[in-house]
Coordinates of C-alpha atoms in Angstrom, one line a residue:
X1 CA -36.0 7.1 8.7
X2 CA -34.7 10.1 10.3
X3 CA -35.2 10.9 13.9
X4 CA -38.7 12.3 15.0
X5 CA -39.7 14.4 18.4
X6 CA -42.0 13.2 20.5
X7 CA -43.8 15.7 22.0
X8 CA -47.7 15.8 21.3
X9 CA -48.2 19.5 22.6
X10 CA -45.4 21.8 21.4
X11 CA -45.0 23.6 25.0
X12 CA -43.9 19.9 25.5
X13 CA -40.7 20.1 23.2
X14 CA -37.2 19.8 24.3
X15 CA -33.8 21.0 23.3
X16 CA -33.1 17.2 22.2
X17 CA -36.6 17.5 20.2
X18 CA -35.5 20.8 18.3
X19 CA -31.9 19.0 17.9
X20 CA -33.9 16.6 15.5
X21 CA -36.4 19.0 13.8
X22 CA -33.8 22.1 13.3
X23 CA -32.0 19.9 10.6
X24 CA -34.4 18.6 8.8
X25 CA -35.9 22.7 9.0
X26 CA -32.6 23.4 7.3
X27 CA -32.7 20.6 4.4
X28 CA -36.1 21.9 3.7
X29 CA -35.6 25.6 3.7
X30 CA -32.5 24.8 1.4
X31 CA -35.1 23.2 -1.3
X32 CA -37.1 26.8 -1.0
X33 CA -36.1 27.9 -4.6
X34 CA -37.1 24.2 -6.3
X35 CA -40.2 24.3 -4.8
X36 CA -40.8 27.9 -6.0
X37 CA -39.7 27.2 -9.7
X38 CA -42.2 23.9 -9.8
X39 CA -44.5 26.3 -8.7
X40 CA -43.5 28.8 -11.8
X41 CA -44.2 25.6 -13.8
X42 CA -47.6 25.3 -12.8
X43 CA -48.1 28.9 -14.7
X44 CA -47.0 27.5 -17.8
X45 CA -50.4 27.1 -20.0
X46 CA -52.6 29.0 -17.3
X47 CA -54.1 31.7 -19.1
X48 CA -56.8 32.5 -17.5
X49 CA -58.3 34.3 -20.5
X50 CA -55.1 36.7 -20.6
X51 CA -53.3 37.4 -24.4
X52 CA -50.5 35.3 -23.1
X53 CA -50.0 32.5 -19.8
X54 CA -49.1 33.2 -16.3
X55 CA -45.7 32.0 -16.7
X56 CA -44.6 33.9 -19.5
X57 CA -46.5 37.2 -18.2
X58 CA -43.9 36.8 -15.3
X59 CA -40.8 36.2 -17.3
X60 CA -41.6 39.2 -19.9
X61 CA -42.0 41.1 -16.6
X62 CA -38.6 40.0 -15.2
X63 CA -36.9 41.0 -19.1
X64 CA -38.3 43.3 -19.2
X65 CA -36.7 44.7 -15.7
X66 CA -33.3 43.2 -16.5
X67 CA -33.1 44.4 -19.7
X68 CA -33.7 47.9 -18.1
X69 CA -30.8 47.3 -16.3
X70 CA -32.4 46.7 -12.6
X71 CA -30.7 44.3 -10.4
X72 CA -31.2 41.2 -9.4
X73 CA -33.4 41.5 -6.5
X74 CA -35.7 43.3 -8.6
X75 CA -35.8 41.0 -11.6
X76 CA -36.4 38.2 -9.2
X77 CA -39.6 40.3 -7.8
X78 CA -40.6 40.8 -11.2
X79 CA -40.5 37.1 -11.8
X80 CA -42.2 36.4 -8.9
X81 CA -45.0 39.3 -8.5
X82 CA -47.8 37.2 -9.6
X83 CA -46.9 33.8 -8.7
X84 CA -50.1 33.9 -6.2
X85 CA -52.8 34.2 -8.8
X86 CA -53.3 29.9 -8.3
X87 CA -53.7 30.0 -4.5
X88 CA -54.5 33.7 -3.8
X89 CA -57.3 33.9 -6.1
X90 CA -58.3 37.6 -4.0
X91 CA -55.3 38.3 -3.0
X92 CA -52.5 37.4 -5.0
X93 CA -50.0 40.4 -4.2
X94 CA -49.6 39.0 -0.9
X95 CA -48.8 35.8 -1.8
X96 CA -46.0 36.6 -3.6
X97 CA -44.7 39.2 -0.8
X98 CA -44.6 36.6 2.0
X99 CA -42.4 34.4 -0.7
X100 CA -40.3 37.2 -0.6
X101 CA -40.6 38.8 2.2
X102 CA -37.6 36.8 3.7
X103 CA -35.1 38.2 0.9
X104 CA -36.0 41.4 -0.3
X105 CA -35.8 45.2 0.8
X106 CA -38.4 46.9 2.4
X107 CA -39.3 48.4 -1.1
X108 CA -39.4 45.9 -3.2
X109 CA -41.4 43.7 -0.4
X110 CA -43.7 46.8 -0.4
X111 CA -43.8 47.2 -4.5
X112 CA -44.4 43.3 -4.7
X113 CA -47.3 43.4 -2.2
X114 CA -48.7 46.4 -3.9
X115 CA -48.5 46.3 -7.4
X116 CA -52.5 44.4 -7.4
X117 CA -53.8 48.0 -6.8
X118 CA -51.5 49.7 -9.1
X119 CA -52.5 47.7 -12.2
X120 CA -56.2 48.7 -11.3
X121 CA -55.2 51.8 -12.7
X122 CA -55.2 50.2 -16.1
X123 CA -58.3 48.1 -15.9
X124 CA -60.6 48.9 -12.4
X125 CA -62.6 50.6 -14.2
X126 CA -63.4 48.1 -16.6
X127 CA -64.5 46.4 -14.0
X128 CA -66.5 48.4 -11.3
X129 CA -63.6 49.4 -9.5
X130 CA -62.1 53.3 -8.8
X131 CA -58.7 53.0 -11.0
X132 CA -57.9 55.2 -8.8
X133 CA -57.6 53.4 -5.6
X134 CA -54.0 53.8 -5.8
X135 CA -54.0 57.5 -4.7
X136 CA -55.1 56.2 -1.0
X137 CA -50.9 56.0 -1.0
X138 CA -49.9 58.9 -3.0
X139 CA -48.3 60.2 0.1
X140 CA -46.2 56.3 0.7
X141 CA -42.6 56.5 0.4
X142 CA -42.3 53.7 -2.1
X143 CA -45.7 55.0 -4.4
X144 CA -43.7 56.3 -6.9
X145 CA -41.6 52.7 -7.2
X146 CA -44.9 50.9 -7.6
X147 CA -46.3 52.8 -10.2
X148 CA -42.8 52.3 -12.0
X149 CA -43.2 48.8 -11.8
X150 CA -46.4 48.7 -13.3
X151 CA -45.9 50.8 -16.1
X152 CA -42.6 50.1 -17.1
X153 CA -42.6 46.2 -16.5
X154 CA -45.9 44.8 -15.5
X155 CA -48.2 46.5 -17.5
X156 CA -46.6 45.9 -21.2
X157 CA -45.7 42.1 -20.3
X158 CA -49.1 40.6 -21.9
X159 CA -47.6 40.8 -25.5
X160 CA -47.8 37.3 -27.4
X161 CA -45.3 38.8 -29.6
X162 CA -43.1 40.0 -27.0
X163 CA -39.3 37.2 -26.7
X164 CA -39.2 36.6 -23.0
X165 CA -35.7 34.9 -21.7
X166 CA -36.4 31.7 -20.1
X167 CA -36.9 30.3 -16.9
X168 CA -33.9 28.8 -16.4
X169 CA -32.0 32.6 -17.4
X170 CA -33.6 33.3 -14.1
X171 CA -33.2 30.7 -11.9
X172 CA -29.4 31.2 -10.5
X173 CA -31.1 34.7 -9.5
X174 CA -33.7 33.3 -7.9
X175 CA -31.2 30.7 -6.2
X176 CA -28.8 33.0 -5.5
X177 CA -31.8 35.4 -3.5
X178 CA -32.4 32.7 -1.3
X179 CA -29.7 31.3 -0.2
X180 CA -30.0 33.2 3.2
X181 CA -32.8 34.9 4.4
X182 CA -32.2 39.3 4.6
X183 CA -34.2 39.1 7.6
X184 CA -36.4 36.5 9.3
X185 CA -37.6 35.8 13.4
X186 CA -36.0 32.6 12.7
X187 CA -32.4 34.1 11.8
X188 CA -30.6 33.9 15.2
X189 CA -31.6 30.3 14.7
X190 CA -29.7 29.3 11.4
X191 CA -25.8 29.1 11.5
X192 CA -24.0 32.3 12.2
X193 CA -27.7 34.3 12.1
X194 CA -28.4 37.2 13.5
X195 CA -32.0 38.3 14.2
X196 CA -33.1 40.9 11.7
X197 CA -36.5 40.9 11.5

């Protein structure tokens, strides 16, 4: 059994306390992209009354995105755009974005945690909605990435008919995105890190 603190209140905790939780932090955060390709998993068979499941929804998406040639960041936020829908049942966008958050560009984090309002454009109205509701950011920097994202990759990946490439195609992407986090408060923390965030 490994070590344990023993503080009760955390303004109790030492440097000898941290000394046993910062490893065991470290083995965890290294186990980040299993845990988030079991969570892929869960997609598979979830349609929720979409043409196709959530899983293969997000890997046409992420083809789609590499067969156009985008790199690897990117294909990994196409893969993981909607991986929220089964705990963010309101707001999945953002559950994908603070996945990523830690790895990603400012523009992609800002595509990812986006592209919910984007795709109304194609269906809001169907529902009640202003399709529309996009335009409140026509004047954003990264609009015009969004609305790509959407149409070119998002928005056309609900085709039964459509090949996707398969998870595991994606995963040494996904492994290789979070190895180290881009930026994180926790960064000056982790070997060699430098605080980014």
């Amino acid at each position: 059994m490994p070590n344990r603190a023993t503080f009760k209140r955390m303004e109790e905790s030492t440097r000898e306390d941290w000394a046993c939780i910062l490893p065991e932090a470290m083995a965890m955060a290294r186990t980040l992209p299993d845990r988030v390709l079991d969570h892929l998993r869960l997609l598979d068979g979830d349609h929720g009354g979409f043409p196709v499941d959530r899983l293969t929804h997000s890997l046409q998406t992420a083809t789609l995105a590499q067969r156009d040639g985008r790199d690897e960041e990117y294909v990994v936020c196409a893969l993981l755009h909607d991986i929220g829908d089964t705990l963010g049942s309101f707001n999945h966008p953002d559950i994908a974005a603070a996945i990523l958050k830690p790895f990603v560009s400012e523009e992609n984090l800002w595509m990812v945690q986006h592209h919910g309002i984007f795709q109304g454009y194609n269906f809001f109205h169907h529902i009640g909605l202003d399709r529309n509701m996009r335009d409140m950011f026509k004047d954003h920097p990264h609009y015009q990435r969004a609305a790509e994202f959407v149409e070119r990759y998002d928005n056309p990946a609900f085709d039964p008919a459509m090949e996707a490439l398969p998870l595991s195609h994606f995963e040494p992407m996904l492994r290789r995105l979070m190895a180290v986090p881009k930026s994180s408060v926790y960064k000056a923390a982790l070997p060699g890190g430098k605080t980014t965030a």
